[in-house]
């Protein structure tokens, strides 16, 4: 168990500014997050783009800018565009492309502002400059998105990511970098075939059954990873639900965390959001309560300022 749980700015300070923009990362940095997250997808010309989806239409104006570039399934894939094209797109608050409406209506107004996509190297340079200027050591938390899809397309997302991380000095487990992925085989490959010495985090999605969340599964993970990133609904019933619910309805499942710790694995659950916690409690109080009830080692949050406040109040209460 970590003494001071870390706060990971999920897609930057994405509760306040459009996700994965450099502006959202700067804000997350200024709010005191310990780590800033980067989701990664490759462009056609092998640039690492910081974006959550392998498609573009939920967070950019690709439909207006390049209307004839969808595949037969109707999606506009990042991997079908060169960086010279991607950099022409405007980024906006996340929408449901079917309706054009915001996923989180109380966040940054949709279609407003002047935001762009960026490459991983742009963000790493920015973080290192900010660290130097402010005498800080804010870390990075890259996630390779759908590496098996990239393999099908003839691309090696993991290898390219490791190459860029290496060029910025992120190479060993002592560096301020956690490398995360949902796909178990790919994360095993990163450790055993690509011989990475970075701290690796196995993401474990929500839902009823997942062998990775069992004692045997965690034991296997401990062979190649340093931590797990479980969905919040693996720690609480009802958590991460879009339906309104009360804190009295929460049932806590502490076992996954204790089993992971027994295997020497850190636990960084995702995602603490104002919109998905119980209605009768604020995010700071919720965060403090979680830290008191379950000894997690950190958490992803869209609201890093509130996450930092939760950790501070938790530490004061000990
Ligand atoms: O990486 C932790 C969390 O971000 C995983 O979920 O879908 O937001 O990337 P997602
Ligand atoms: Ca992620």
Short mmCIF file of C-alpha atoms and ligand atoms in Angstrom, two decimals:
data_model
loop_
_atom_site.label_atom_id
_atom_site.label_comp_id
_atom_site.label_asym_id
_atom_site.label_seq_id
_atom_site.Cartn_x
_atom_site.Cartn_y
_atom_site.Cartn_z
CA UNK A 1 0.00 0.00 0.00
CA UNK A 2 1.33 3.39 -1.05
CA UNK A 3 1.66 6.04 1.71
CA UNK A 4 0.27 8.86 -0.42
CA UNK A 5 -2.21 7.80 -3.08
CA UNK A 6 -1.51 9.31 -6.49
CA UNK A 7 -3.95 11.41 -8.52
CA UNK A 8 -3.97 10.65 -12.24
CA UNK A 9 -5.49 13.35 -14.45
CA UNK A 10 -7.74 11.20 -16.67
CA UNK A 11 -7.38 12.50 -20.26
CA UNK A 12 -6.04 15.66 -18.55
CA UNK A 13 -8.39 17.84 -16.52
CA UNK A 14 -11.13 16.53 -18.80
CA UNK A 15 -13.96 17.50 -16.45
CA UNK A 16 -13.18 21.15 -17.30
CA UNK A 17 -11.71 21.25 -20.82
CA UNK A 18 -12.08 18.94 -23.84
CA UNK A 19 -10.29 15.65 -23.16
CA UNK A 20 -6.72 15.07 -24.33
CA UNK A 21 -6.15 18.65 -25.46
CA UNK A 22 -2.85 20.23 -24.45
CA UNK A 23 -4.94 22.82 -22.61
CA UNK A 24 -6.54 20.07 -20.50
CA UNK A 25 -3.08 18.67 -19.72
CA UNK A 26 -1.72 22.07 -18.66
CA UNK A 27 -4.72 22.54 -16.40
CA UNK A 28 -4.24 19.07 -14.87
CA UNK A 29 -0.60 19.92 -14.24
CA UNK A 30 -1.50 23.22 -12.56
CA UNK A 31 -4.12 21.50 -10.39
CA UNK A 32 -1.46 19.33 -8.79
CA UNK A 33 -2.10 15.95 -10.41
CA UNK A 34 0.75 13.49 -9.85
CA UNK A 35 0.40 11.91 -13.29
CA UNK A 36 -1.15 12.99 -16.61
CA UNK A 37 -2.77 10.31 -18.80
CA UNK A 38 -2.21 9.84 -22.55
CA UNK A 39 -4.41 7.47 -24.61
CA UNK A 40 -2.58 6.62 -27.84
CA UNK A 41 -3.57 5.70 -31.41
CA UNK A 42 -1.37 5.62 -34.55
CA UNK A 43 -1.97 7.75 -37.63
CA UNK A 44 -1.50 6.40 -41.18
CA UNK A 45 2.00 7.88 -41.25
CA UNK A 46 2.88 6.30 -37.87
CA UNK A 47 2.59 9.34 -35.64
CA UNK A 48 1.37 8.70 -32.09
CA UNK A 49 -1.81 10.71 -31.63
CA UNK A 50 -3.11 11.44 -28.12
CA UNK A 51 -6.79 10.47 -28.43
CA UNK A 52 -9.07 8.05 -26.61
CA UNK A 53 -10.91 6.39 -29.53
CA UNK A 54 -9.57 4.74 -32.68
CA UNK A 55 -12.30 6.83 -34.38
CA UNK A 56 -12.40 10.61 -34.71
CA UNK A 57 -16.06 11.56 -34.84
CA UNK A 58 -16.84 11.82 -31.10
CA UNK A 59 -14.30 14.54 -30.36
CA UNK A 60 -13.45 16.26 -33.68
CA UNK A 61 -15.09 17.93 -36.69
CA UNK A 62 -13.85 15.18 -39.05
CA UNK A 63 -17.33 14.68 -40.53
CA UNK A 64 -17.44 18.30 -41.67
CA UNK A 65 -13.78 18.52 -42.72
CA UNK A 66 -13.37 15.16 -44.49
CA UNK A 67 -16.96 14.01 -45.19
CA UNK A 68 -16.03 11.22 -47.64
CA UNK A 69 -13.37 9.49 -45.58
CA UNK A 70 -15.51 7.13 -43.46
CA UNK A 71 -15.11 3.38 -43.85
CA UNK A 72 -18.10 1.20 -44.78
CA UNK A 73 -18.98 0.90 -41.09
CA UNK A 74 -19.51 4.69 -40.95
CA UNK A 75 -16.49 5.40 -38.71
CA UNK A 76 -13.64 7.81 -39.46
CA UNK A 77 -10.50 6.00 -38.31
CA UNK A 78 -7.45 7.88 -37.01
CA UNK A 79 -5.31 5.28 -38.80
CA UNK A 80 -6.71 6.34 -42.20
CA UNK A 81 -5.36 9.91 -41.86
CA UNK A 82 -1.86 11.41 -41.98
CA UNK A 83 -0.75 13.86 -39.33
CA UNK A 84 -0.91 16.71 -41.88
CA UNK A 85 -4.65 16.03 -42.12
CA UNK A 86 -5.29 15.32 -38.45
CA UNK A 87 -3.72 18.61 -37.42
CA UNK A 88 -6.38 20.46 -39.47
CA UNK A 89 -9.18 19.08 -37.27
CA UNK A 90 -10.82 21.01 -34.44
CA UNK A 91 -11.32 19.16 -31.15
CA UNK A 92 -14.47 19.60 -29.11
CA UNK A 93 -16.06 18.29 -25.94
CA UNK A 94 -17.09 14.63 -26.33
CA UNK A 95 -20.42 14.03 -28.03
CA UNK A 96 -22.59 11.11 -29.01
CA UNK A 97 -22.07 11.30 -32.80
CA UNK A 98 -25.58 9.92 -33.39
CA UNK A 99 -27.23 12.90 -31.67
CA UNK A 100 -24.51 15.55 -31.67
CA UNK A 101 -25.21 16.09 -27.97
CA UNK A 102 -22.64 16.27 -25.18
CA UNK A 103 -21.99 13.11 -23.18
CA UNK A 104 -21.60 15.31 -20.08
CA UNK A 105 -23.85 18.37 -20.61
CA UNK A 106 -22.49 20.33 -17.63
CA UNK A 107 -18.90 20.31 -18.86
CA UNK A 108 -17.17 22.54 -21.42
CA UNK A 109 -19.68 23.72 -24.06
CA UNK A 110 -19.68 21.54 -27.17
CA UNK A 111 -18.27 22.99 -30.44
CA UNK A 112 -16.81 26.02 -28.61
CA UNK A 113 -13.16 26.99 -28.35
CA UNK A 114 -10.19 26.43 -30.59
CA UNK A 115 -8.61 23.10 -29.70
CA UNK A 116 -6.47 20.71 -31.77
CA UNK A 117 -5.14 17.19 -31.73
CA UNK A 118 -1.49 16.71 -30.80
CA UNK A 119 1.22 14.07 -30.93
CA UNK A 120 2.65 12.26 -27.92
CA UNK A 121 5.99 13.96 -28.44
CA UNK A 122 4.31 17.40 -28.17
CA UNK A 123 2.78 16.48 -24.84
CA UNK A 124 5.93 14.92 -23.40
CA UNK A 125 7.92 18.01 -24.36
CA UNK A 126 5.35 20.23 -22.69
CA UNK A 127 5.33 18.18 -19.48
CA UNK A 128 9.10 18.14 -19.29
CA UNK A 129 9.28 21.92 -19.81
CA UNK A 130 6.62 22.49 -17.14
CA UNK A 131 8.40 20.13 -14.76
CA UNK A 132 11.70 21.93 -15.24
CA UNK A 133 10.22 25.40 -14.90
CA UNK A 134 8.23 24.51 -11.79
CA UNK A 135 10.82 22.17 -10.28
CA UNK A 136 8.28 19.35 -10.29
CA UNK A 137 8.28 15.69 -11.29
CA UNK A 138 4.80 15.15 -12.68
CA UNK A 139 4.68 11.75 -14.33
CA UNK A 140 3.03 10.31 -17.44
CA UNK A 141 0.55 7.44 -17.74
CA UNK A 142 0.35 6.34 -21.43
CA UNK A 143 -2.24 3.78 -22.59
CA UNK A 144 -1.94 2.00 -25.92
CA UNK A 145 -5.46 1.76 -27.39
CA UNK A 146 -6.56 -1.44 -29.17
CA UNK A 147 -3.11 -2.76 -30.10
CA UNK A 148 -4.68 -5.86 -31.70
CA UNK A 149 -6.59 -3.59 -34.12
CA UNK A 150 -3.29 -1.87 -34.95
CA UNK A 151 -1.64 -5.27 -35.60
CA UNK A 152 -4.50 -6.13 -38.00
CA UNK A 153 -3.71 -2.87 -39.80
CA UNK A 154 -0.02 -3.81 -39.99
CA UNK A 155 1.13 -1.45 -37.23
CA UNK A 156 2.95 -2.03 -33.95
CA UNK A 157 1.54 0.53 -31.51
CA UNK A 158 3.42 -0.79 -28.48
CA UNK A 159 6.83 -0.75 -30.14
CA UNK A 160 6.32 2.75 -31.51
CA UNK A 161 5.18 4.01 -28.10
CA UNK A 162 8.20 2.51 -26.34
CA UNK A 163 10.46 4.12 -28.96
CA UNK A 164 9.06 7.61 -28.33
CA UNK A 165 9.04 7.14 -24.54
CA UNK A 166 12.66 6.03 -24.72
CA UNK A 167 13.59 9.15 -26.68
CA UNK A 168 12.20 11.27 -23.82
CA UNK A 169 14.04 9.28 -21.15
CA UNK A 170 11.21 7.05 -19.92
CA UNK A 171 12.85 3.62 -19.89
CA UNK A 172 12.93 2.04 -16.46
CA UNK A 173 10.69 1.29 -13.51
CA UNK A 174 12.32 4.12 -11.57
CA UNK A 175 11.05 6.66 -14.13
CA UNK A 176 7.82 8.56 -13.50
CA UNK A 177 5.87 6.57 -16.07
CA UNK A 178 3.17 3.87 -15.88
CA UNK A 179 2.46 2.06 -19.17
CA UNK A 180 -1.10 0.71 -19.33
CA UNK A 181 -3.18 -1.53 -21.57
CA UNK A 182 -6.43 -3.52 -21.47
CA UNK A 183 -5.14 -6.30 -23.73
CA UNK A 184 -3.28 -8.82 -21.59
CA UNK A 185 -1.30 -10.55 -24.35
CA UNK A 186 0.03 -7.21 -25.57
CA UNK A 187 1.13 -6.12 -22.10
CA UNK A 188 2.87 -9.50 -21.65
CA UNK A 189 4.56 -8.89 -24.99
CA UNK A 190 5.70 -5.43 -23.83
CA UNK A 191 7.42 -7.02 -20.83
CA UNK A 192 8.71 -10.29 -22.23
CA UNK A 193 9.26 -9.72 -25.98
CA UNK A 194 9.86 -5.97 -26.21
CA UNK A 195 11.80 -6.18 -22.92
CA UNK A 196 10.43 -2.99 -21.42
CA UNK A 197 11.55 -2.20 -17.88
CA UNK A 198 8.80 0.41 -17.38
CA UNK A 199 6.15 0.02 -14.68
CA UNK A 200 3.27 -1.81 -16.40
CA UNK A 201 -0.39 -1.59 -15.39
CA UNK A 202 -2.95 -4.17 -16.48
CA UNK A 203 -6.32 -2.51 -17.00
CA UNK A 204 -9.31 -4.63 -16.03
CA UNK A 205 -12.66 -3.55 -17.45
CA UNK A 206 -16.01 -3.64 -15.70
CA UNK A 207 -18.73 -6.22 -16.16
CA UNK A 208 -19.61 -9.50 -14.48
CA UNK A 209 -16.82 -11.98 -15.19
CA UNK A 210 -13.18 -11.37 -15.83
CA UNK A 211 -10.59 -14.02 -15.10
CA UNK A 212 -7.99 -11.29 -14.51
CA UNK A 213 -9.88 -10.16 -11.39
CA UNK A 214 -9.51 -13.58 -9.69
CA UNK A 215 -6.69 -14.73 -7.40
CA UNK A 216 -5.21 -16.86 -10.20
CA UNK A 217 -5.61 -13.99 -12.63
CA UNK A 218 -3.83 -11.53 -10.35
CA UNK A 219 -1.07 -14.03 -9.75
CA UNK A 220 -0.53 -14.28 -13.49
CA UNK A 221 -0.57 -10.47 -13.85
CA UNK A 222 2.09 -10.14 -11.14
CA UNK A 223 4.43 -12.06 -13.46
CA UNK A 224 4.66 -9.14 -15.89
CA UNK A 225 2.93 -6.07 -14.40
CA UNK A 226 3.40 -3.77 -11.43
CA UNK A 227 -0.20 -2.82 -10.93
CA UNK A 228 -3.80 -3.11 -12.01
CA UNK A 229 -6.27 -0.48 -13.16
CA UNK A 230 -9.73 -1.86 -12.41
CA UNK A 231 -13.03 -0.23 -13.39
CA UNK A 232 -14.67 1.38 -10.36
CA UNK A 233 -17.58 -1.06 -10.51
CA UNK A 234 -15.14 -3.79 -9.48
CA UNK A 235 -14.74 -1.97 -6.14
CA UNK A 236 -18.33 -0.75 -5.64
CA UNK A 237 -21.71 -1.90 -6.76
CA UNK A 238 -23.55 0.89 -8.58
CA UNK A 239 -20.38 2.98 -9.02
CA UNK A 240 -19.67 4.33 -12.51
CA UNK A 241 -23.37 4.05 -13.26
CA UNK A 242 -25.05 6.69 -15.37
CA UNK A 243 -28.24 6.18 -13.31
CA UNK A 244 -28.64 8.32 -10.21
CA UNK A 245 -28.07 6.50 -6.92
CA UNK A 246 -27.44 7.24 -3.25
CA UNK A 247 -24.33 6.51 -1.18
CA UNK A 248 -26.52 4.27 1.01
CA UNK A 249 -26.88 1.95 -1.98
CA UNK A 250 -23.13 1.45 -2.35
CA UNK A 251 -21.78 -1.98 -1.53
CA UNK A 252 -18.01 -2.15 -1.25
CA UNK A 253 -15.94 -5.04 -2.59
CA UNK A 254 -12.55 -4.69 -0.85
CA UNK A 255 -11.33 -8.15 -1.82
CA UNK A 256 -9.89 -7.32 -5.24
CA UNK A 257 -7.64 -4.65 -3.69
CA UNK A 258 -6.39 -6.88 -0.88
CA UNK A 259 -5.76 -9.79 -3.27
CA UNK A 260 -3.84 -7.49 -5.63
CA UNK A 261 -1.73 -6.13 -2.77
CA UNK A 262 -0.95 -9.69 -1.67
CA UNK A 263 0.44 -10.23 -5.17
CA UNK A 264 2.56 -7.08 -4.86
CA UNK A 265 0.41 -5.15 -7.34
CA UNK A 266 -0.52 -1.48 -7.04
CA UNK A 267 -4.20 -0.63 -7.56
CA UNK A 268 -5.24 2.49 -9.55
CA UNK A 269 -8.99 2.33 -10.29
CA UNK A 270 -10.76 4.41 -12.94
CA UNK A 271 -12.64 6.80 -13.16
CA UNK A 272 -13.70 9.23 -10.39
CA UNK A 273 -16.26 11.57 -11.98
CA UNK A 274 -18.76 14.03 -10.55
CA UNK A 275 -21.38 12.64 -12.89
CA UNK A 276 -21.15 8.97 -11.85
CA UNK A 277 -20.78 9.08 -8.07
CA UNK A 278 -23.75 8.90 -5.66
CA UNK A 279 -26.03 11.92 -5.97
CA UNK A 280 -26.01 12.73 -2.25
CA UNK A 281 -22.25 13.21 -1.96
CA UNK A 282 -19.64 15.49 -3.57
CA UNK A 283 -16.56 14.17 -5.35
CA UNK A 284 -14.09 15.30 -2.67
CA UNK A 285 -16.05 13.54 0.08
CA UNK A 286 -16.54 10.48 -2.11
CA UNK A 287 -12.82 10.31 -2.86
CA UNK A 288 -11.86 10.65 0.80
CA UNK A 289 -14.41 7.98 1.75
CA UNK A 290 -13.07 5.55 -0.84
CA UNK A 291 -9.50 6.09 0.35
CA UNK A 292 -10.57 5.44 3.95
CA UNK A 293 -12.55 2.31 3.10
CA UNK A 294 -10.29 0.72 0.50
CA UNK A 295 -6.55 1.26 0.53
CA UNK A 296 -6.07 1.96 -3.15
CA UNK A 297 -2.75 3.38 -4.31
CA UNK A 298 -4.19 6.13 -6.48
CA UNK A 299 -7.02 6.78 -8.88
CA UNK A 300 -7.90 8.25 -12.26
CA UNK A 301 -10.12 11.31 -12.16
CA UNK A 302 -11.53 13.82 -14.67
CA UNK A 303 -11.36 16.42 -11.87
CA UNK A 304 -7.74 16.45 -10.64
CA UNK A 305 -8.24 19.44 -8.32
CA UNK A 306 -10.97 17.59 -6.46
CA UNK A 307 -8.89 14.42 -6.47
CA UNK A 308 -5.96 16.26 -4.87
CA UNK A 309 -8.34 17.68 -2.26
CA UNK A 310 -9.68 14.18 -1.50
CA UNK A 311 -6.16 12.88 -0.94
CA UNK A 312 -5.27 15.86 1.28
CA UNK A 313 -8.35 15.37 3.43
CA UNK A 314 -7.68 11.64 3.64
CA UNK A 315 -4.10 12.27 4.80
CA UNK A 316 -5.29 14.84 7.39
CA UNK A 317 -7.81 12.34 8.76
CA UNK A 318 -5.20 9.67 9.51
O1 LIG B 1 -6.80 4.04 -18.49
C1 LIG B 1 -7.68 4.08 -17.42
C2 LIG B 1 -8.97 4.41 -18.02
O2 LIG B 1 -8.72 5.54 -18.79
C3 LIG B 1 -9.44 3.30 -18.89
O3 LIG B 1 -10.57 3.65 -19.50
O4 LIG B 1 -11.73 4.04 -21.58
O5 LIG B 1 -11.08 5.96 -20.15
O6 LIG B 1 -9.35 4.73 -21.42
P1 LIG B 1 -10.66 4.65 -20.71
CA1 LIG B 2 -7.24 5.47 -20.65
#
